[in-house]
Short mmCIF file of C-alpha atoms in Angstrom, two decimals:
data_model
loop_
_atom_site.label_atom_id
_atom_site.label_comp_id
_atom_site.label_asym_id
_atom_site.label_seq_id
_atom_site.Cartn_x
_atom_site.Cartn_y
_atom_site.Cartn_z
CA UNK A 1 0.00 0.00 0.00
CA UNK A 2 1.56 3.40 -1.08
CA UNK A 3 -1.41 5.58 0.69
CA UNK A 4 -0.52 7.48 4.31
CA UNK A 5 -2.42 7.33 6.63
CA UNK A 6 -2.12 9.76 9.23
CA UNK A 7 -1.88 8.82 12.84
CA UNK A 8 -4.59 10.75 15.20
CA UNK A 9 -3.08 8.86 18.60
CA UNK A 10 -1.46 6.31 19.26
CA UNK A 11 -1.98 4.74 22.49
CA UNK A 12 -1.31 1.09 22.89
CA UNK A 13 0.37 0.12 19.65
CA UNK A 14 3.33 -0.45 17.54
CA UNK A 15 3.61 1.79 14.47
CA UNK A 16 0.94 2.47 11.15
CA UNK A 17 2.04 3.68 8.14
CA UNK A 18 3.17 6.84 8.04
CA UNK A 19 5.59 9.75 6.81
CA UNK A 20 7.40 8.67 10.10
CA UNK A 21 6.50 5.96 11.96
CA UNK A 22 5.75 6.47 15.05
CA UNK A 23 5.64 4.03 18.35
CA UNK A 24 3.32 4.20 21.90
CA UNK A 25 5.08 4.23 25.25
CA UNK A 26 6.79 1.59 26.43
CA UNK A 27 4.56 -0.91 28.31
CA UNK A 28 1.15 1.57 27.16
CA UNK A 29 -0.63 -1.70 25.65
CA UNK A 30 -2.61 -4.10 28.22
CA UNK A 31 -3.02 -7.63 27.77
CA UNK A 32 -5.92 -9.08 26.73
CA UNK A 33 -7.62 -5.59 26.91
CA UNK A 34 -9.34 -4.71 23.66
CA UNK A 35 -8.07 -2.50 20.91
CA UNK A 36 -10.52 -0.11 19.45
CA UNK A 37 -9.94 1.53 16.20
CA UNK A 38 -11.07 5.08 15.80
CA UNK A 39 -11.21 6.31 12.30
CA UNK A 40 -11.69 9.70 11.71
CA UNK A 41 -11.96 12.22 8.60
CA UNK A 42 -9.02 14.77 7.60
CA UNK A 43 -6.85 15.68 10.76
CA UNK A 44 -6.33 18.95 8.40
CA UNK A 45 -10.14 19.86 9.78
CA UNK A 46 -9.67 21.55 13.77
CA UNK A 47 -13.00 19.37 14.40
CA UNK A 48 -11.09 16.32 13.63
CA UNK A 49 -8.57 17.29 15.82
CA UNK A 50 -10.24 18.18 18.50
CA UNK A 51 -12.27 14.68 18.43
CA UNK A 52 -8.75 13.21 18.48
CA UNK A 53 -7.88 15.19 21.59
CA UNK A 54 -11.46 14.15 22.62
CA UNK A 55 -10.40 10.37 22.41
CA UNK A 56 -6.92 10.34 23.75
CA UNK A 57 -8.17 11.70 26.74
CA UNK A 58 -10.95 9.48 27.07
CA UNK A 59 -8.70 6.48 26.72
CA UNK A 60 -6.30 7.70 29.36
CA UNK A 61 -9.23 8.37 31.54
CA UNK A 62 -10.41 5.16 31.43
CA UNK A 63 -7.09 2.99 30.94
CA UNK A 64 -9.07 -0.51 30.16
CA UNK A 65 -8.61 -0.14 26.20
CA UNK A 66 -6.17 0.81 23.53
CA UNK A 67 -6.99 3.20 21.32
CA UNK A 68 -5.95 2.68 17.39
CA UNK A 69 -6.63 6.39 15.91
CA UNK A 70 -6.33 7.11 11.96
CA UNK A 71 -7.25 10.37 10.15
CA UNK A 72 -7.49 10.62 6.32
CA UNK A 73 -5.50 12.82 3.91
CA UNK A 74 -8.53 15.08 2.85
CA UNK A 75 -12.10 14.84 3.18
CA UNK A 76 -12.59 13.33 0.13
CA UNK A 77 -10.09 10.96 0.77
CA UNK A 78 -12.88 7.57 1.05
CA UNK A 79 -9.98 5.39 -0.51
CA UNK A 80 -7.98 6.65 2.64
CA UNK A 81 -10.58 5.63 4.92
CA UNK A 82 -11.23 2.06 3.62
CA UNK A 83 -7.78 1.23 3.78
CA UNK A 84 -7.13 2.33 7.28
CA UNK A 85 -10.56 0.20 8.23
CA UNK A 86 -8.78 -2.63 6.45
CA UNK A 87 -5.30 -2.00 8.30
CA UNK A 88 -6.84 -1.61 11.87
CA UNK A 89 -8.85 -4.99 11.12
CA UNK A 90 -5.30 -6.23 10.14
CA UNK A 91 -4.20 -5.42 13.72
CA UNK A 92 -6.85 -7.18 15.38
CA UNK A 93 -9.11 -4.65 16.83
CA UNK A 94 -12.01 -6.00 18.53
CA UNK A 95 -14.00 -2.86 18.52
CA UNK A 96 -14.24 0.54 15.52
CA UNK A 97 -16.12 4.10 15.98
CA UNK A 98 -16.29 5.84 12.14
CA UNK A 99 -16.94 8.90 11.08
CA UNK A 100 -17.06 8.23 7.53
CA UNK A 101 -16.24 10.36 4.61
CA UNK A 102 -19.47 8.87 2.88
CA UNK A 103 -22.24 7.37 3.68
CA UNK A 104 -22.32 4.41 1.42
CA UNK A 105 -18.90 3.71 0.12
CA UNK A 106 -17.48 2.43 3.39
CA UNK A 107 -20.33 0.56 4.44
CA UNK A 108 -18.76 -2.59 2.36
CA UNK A 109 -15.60 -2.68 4.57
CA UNK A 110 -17.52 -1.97 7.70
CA UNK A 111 -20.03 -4.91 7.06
CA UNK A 112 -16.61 -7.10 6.64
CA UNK A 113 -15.17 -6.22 9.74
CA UNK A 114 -18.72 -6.70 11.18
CA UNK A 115 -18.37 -10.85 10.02
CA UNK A 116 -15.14 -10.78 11.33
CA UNK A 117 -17.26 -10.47 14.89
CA UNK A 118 -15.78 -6.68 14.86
CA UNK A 119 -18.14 -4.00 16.96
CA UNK A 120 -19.08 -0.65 15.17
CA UNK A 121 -20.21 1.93 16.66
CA UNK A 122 -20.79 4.83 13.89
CA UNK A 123 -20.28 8.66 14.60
CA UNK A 124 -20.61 11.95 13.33
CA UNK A 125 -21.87 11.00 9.85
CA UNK A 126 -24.41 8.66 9.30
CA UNK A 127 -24.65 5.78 7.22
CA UNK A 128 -27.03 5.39 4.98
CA UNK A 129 -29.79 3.32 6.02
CA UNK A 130 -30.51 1.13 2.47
CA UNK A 131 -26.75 0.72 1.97
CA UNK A 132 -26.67 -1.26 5.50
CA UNK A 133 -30.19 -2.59 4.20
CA UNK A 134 -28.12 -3.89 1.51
CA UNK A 135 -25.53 -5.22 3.52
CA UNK A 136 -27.67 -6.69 6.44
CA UNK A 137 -26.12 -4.98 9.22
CA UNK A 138 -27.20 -2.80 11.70
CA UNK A 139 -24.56 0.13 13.40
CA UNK A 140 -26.17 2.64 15.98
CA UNK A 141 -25.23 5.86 15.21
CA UNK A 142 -23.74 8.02 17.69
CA UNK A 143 -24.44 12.00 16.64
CA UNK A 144 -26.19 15.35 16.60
CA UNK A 145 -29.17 16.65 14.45
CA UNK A 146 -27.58 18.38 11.65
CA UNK A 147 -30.48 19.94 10.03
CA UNK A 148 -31.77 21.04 13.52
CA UNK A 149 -28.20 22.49 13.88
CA UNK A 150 -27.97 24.06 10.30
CA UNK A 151 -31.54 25.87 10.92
CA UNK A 152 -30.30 26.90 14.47
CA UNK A 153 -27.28 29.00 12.04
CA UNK A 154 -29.63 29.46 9.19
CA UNK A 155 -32.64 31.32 11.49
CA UNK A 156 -29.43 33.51 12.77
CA UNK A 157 -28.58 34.63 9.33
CA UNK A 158 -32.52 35.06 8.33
CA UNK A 159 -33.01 37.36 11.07
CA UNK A 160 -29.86 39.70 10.47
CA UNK A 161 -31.00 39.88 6.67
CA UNK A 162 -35.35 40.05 6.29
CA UNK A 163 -37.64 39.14 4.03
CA UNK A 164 -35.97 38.49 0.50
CA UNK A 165 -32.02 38.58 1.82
CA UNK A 166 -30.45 37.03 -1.40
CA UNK A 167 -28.16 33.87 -0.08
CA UNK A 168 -26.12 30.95 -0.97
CA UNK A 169 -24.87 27.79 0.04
CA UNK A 170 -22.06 26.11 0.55
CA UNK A 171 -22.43 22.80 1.09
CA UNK A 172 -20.39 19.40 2.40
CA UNK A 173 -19.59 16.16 0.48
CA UNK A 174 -22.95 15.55 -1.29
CA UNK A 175 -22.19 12.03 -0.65
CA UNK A 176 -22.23 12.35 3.22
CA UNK A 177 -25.31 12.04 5.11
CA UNK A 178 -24.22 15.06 7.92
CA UNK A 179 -24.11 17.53 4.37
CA UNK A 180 -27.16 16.73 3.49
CA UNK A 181 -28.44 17.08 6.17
CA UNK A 182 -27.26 20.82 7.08
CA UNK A 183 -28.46 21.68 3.53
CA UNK A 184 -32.17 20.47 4.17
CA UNK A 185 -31.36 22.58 7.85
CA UNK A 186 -30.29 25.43 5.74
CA UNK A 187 -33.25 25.46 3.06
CA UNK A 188 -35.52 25.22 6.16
CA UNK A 189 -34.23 28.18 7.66
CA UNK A 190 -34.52 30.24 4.14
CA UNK A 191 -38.16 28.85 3.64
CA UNK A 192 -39.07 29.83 7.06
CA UNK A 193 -37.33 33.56 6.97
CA UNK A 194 -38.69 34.45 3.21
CA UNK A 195 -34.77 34.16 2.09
CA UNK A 196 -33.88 33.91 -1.54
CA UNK A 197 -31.37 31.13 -2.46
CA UNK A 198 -29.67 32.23 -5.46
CA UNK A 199 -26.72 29.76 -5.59
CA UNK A 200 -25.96 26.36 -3.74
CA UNK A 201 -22.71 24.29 -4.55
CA UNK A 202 -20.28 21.71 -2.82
CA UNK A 203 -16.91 22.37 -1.74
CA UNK A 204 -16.56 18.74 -0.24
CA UNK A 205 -15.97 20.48 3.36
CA UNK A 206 -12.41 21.98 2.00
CA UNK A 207 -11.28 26.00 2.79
CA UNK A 208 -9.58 26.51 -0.21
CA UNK A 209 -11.97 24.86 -2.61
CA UNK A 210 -14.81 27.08 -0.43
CA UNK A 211 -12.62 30.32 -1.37
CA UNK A 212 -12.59 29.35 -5.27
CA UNK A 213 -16.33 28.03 -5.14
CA UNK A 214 -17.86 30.72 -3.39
CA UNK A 215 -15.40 33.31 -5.41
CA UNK A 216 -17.23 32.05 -8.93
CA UNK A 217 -20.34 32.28 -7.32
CA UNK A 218 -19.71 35.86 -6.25
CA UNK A 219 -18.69 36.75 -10.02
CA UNK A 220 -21.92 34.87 -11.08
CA UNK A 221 -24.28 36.80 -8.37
CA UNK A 222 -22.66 40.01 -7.16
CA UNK A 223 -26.10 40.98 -4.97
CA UNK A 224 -25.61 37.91 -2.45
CA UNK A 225 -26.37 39.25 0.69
CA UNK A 226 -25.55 36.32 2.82
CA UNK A 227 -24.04 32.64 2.84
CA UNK A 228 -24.57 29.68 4.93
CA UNK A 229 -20.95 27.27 5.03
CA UNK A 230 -21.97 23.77 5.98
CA UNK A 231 -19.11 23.83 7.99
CA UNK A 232 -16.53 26.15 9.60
CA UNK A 233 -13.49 25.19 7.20
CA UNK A 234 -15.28 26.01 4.78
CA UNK A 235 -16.95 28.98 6.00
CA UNK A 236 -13.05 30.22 6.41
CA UNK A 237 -12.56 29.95 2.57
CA UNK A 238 -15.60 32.07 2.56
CA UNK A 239 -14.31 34.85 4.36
CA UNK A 240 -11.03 34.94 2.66
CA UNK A 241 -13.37 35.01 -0.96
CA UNK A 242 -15.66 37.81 0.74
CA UNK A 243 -12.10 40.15 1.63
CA UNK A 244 -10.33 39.56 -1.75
CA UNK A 245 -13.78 40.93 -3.42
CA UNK A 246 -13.67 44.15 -0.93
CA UNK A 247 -17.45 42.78 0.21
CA UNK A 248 -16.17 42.93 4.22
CA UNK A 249 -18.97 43.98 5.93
CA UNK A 250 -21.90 43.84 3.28
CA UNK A 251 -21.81 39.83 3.18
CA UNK A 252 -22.85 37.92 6.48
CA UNK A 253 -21.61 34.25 6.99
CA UNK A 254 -22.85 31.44 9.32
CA UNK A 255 -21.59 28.21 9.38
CA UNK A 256 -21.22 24.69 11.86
CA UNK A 257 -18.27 23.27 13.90
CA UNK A 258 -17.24 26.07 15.90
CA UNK A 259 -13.59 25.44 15.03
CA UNK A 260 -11.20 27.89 17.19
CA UNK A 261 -9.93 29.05 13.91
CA UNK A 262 -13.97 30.17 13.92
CA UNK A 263 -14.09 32.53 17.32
CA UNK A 264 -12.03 35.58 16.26
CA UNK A 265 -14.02 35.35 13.14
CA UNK A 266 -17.23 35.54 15.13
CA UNK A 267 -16.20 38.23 17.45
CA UNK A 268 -15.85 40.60 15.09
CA UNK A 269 -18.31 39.50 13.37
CA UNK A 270 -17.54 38.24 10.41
CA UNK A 271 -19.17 35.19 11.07
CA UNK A 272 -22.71 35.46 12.65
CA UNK A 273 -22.92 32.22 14.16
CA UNK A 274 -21.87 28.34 13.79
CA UNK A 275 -23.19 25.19 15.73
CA UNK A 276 -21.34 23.24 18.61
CA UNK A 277 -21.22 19.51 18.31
CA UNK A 278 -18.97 18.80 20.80
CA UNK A 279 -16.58 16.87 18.54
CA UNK A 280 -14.07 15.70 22.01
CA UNK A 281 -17.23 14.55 23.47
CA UNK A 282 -18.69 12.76 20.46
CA UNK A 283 -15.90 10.65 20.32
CA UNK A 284 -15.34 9.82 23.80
CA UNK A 285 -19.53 8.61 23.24
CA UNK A 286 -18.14 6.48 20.01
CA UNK A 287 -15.92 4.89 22.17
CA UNK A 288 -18.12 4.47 25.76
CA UNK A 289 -20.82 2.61 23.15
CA UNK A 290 -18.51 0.23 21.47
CA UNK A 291 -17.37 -0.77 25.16
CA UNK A 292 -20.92 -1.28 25.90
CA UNK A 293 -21.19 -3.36 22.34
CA UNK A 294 -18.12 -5.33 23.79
CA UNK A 295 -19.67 -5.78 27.39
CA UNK A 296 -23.04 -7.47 25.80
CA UNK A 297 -25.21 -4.94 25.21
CA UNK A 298 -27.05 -4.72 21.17
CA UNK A 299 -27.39 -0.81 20.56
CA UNK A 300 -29.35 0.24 17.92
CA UNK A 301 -30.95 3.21 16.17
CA UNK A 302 -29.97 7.08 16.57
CA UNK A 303 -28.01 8.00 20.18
CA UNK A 304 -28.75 11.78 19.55
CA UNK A 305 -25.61 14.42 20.96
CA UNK A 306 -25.85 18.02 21.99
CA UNK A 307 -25.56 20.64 19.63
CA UNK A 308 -25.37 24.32 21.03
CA UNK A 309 -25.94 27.58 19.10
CA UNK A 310 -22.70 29.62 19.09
CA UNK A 311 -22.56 33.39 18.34
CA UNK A 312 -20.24 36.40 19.05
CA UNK A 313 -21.91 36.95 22.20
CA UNK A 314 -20.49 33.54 22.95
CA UNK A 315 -16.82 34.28 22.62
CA UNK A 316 -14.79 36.05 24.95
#
């Protein structure tokens, strides 16, 4: 395999490939504890970081586990993501929490390690339901309400523009189930506040793609008034698109993740508001439910997570 992977933590384990391999503590791996993989989109994204952070911490915490953690390349990266599945199953993990990178394409690996009497727990993005149909497995899903969260931004954006505000949207990886979901959250919000969409395109949750995407749609609808980022990265190519065109000040942005890159952005207000999901603390729930998966228990369905409105007034 030529691919890196990128290493999110490594607590209990000997070395994945990498740029540099690197090696846990001396004497951090238990015997006959379990090993539970933790794969995670680009470590490039703060939110992926952060839910990295999240994990080693609850690992330490606890200390009855080790933790296997991967990132991707990029957030498109789905070929990434299947190999490090296949890798960690390599090693002999007994238990993996996903976020995936899309809903259907890494079902197929997941429903392998699932025969291979693997636990999944799946976080953060959710699979899509007739792909597992297809597949005959059921994975509980471990996340917030995205299009609940995107309206919470959208309604902030409605209200600072009226009746008729001219938007757009930029949206996630159309083939993840958390972007489509913040774009039916978003078109919600502009129904409800009387907002007119003029342009909505994907910049697969990447800041510099954002800055070019939401740069041609600037050159293709000079009048927007407003846009709604399906996620902070994103929403920073945005801002960087909005300077370059000397629009500073006449364009209002809201987004999701709260990021830190996000809070300076939001306290002057270049950013109106994003949406909280607690990424630390959705892993550290990816990981207490695979336990419980391991200990006996058959979870099932939606295990909803917070999600918290954050605006300037929010950041000190």
């Amino acid at each position: 395999m030529d691919r890196r992977l990128f290493l999110g933590s490594c607590v209990g384990m000997g070395s994945l490939l990498l740029p540099r391999p690197l090696r846990a503590a001396p004497g951090a791996a238990g015997a006959g504890r379990p090993k539970i993989g933790l794969v995670m989109k680009s470590l490039a994204n703060e939110f992926f970081k952060d839910m990295q952070e999240g994990a080693v911490a609850y690992a330490g915490k606890r200390g009855d586990f080790d933790l296997l953690a991967v990132g991707i390349q990029s957030e498109t990266d789905i070929d990434g993501q299947i190999a490090a599945v296949e890798t960690l199953v390599a090693r002999g993990i007994s238990g993996l929490v996903i976020a995936p990178a899309d809903s259907r394409a890494l079902v197929p690996p997941v429903a392998r390690a699932m025969r291979a009497g693997i636990k999944v727990i799946n976080i953060d993005v959710a699979f899509d339901p007739q792909a597992l149909a297809r597949h005959h497995v059921d994975i509980a899903f471990v996340g917030p309400d995205n299009r609940a969260g995107a309206r919470m931004s959208g309604e902030v954006l409605a209200h600072a523009l009226g009746q008729g505000g001219k938007v757009a949207i930029v949206e996630g990886n159309p083939g993840a189930e958390n972007g489509a979901q913040r774009k039916l959250g978003f078109m919600d919000a502009i129904g409800a506040g009387g907002l007119t969409l003029l342009d909505s395109r994907t910049a697969h949750w990447e800041t510099e793609e954002a800055n070019t995407v939401f740069s041609n749609m600037l050159t293709a609808h000079p009048d927007i008034q407003g846009v709604m980022a399906a996620n902070d990265s994103m929403a920073l190519g945005v801002v960087k698109a909005i300077e370059a065109s000397g629009a500073r000040g006449r364009i209002k942005v809201v987004s999701f993740d709260n990021i830190p890159a996000i809070r300076p952005l939001l306290k002057d207000g270049e950013v109106l508001a994003t949406v909280d999901q607690f990424g630390s603390q959705l892993a550290a729930a990816g990981l207490d439910n695979v336990l419980k998966e391991l200990a006996g228990q058959n979870l099932t369905g939606w295990i909803r997570t917070p999600l918290k409105l954050v605006t300037g007034r929010d950041v000190a």
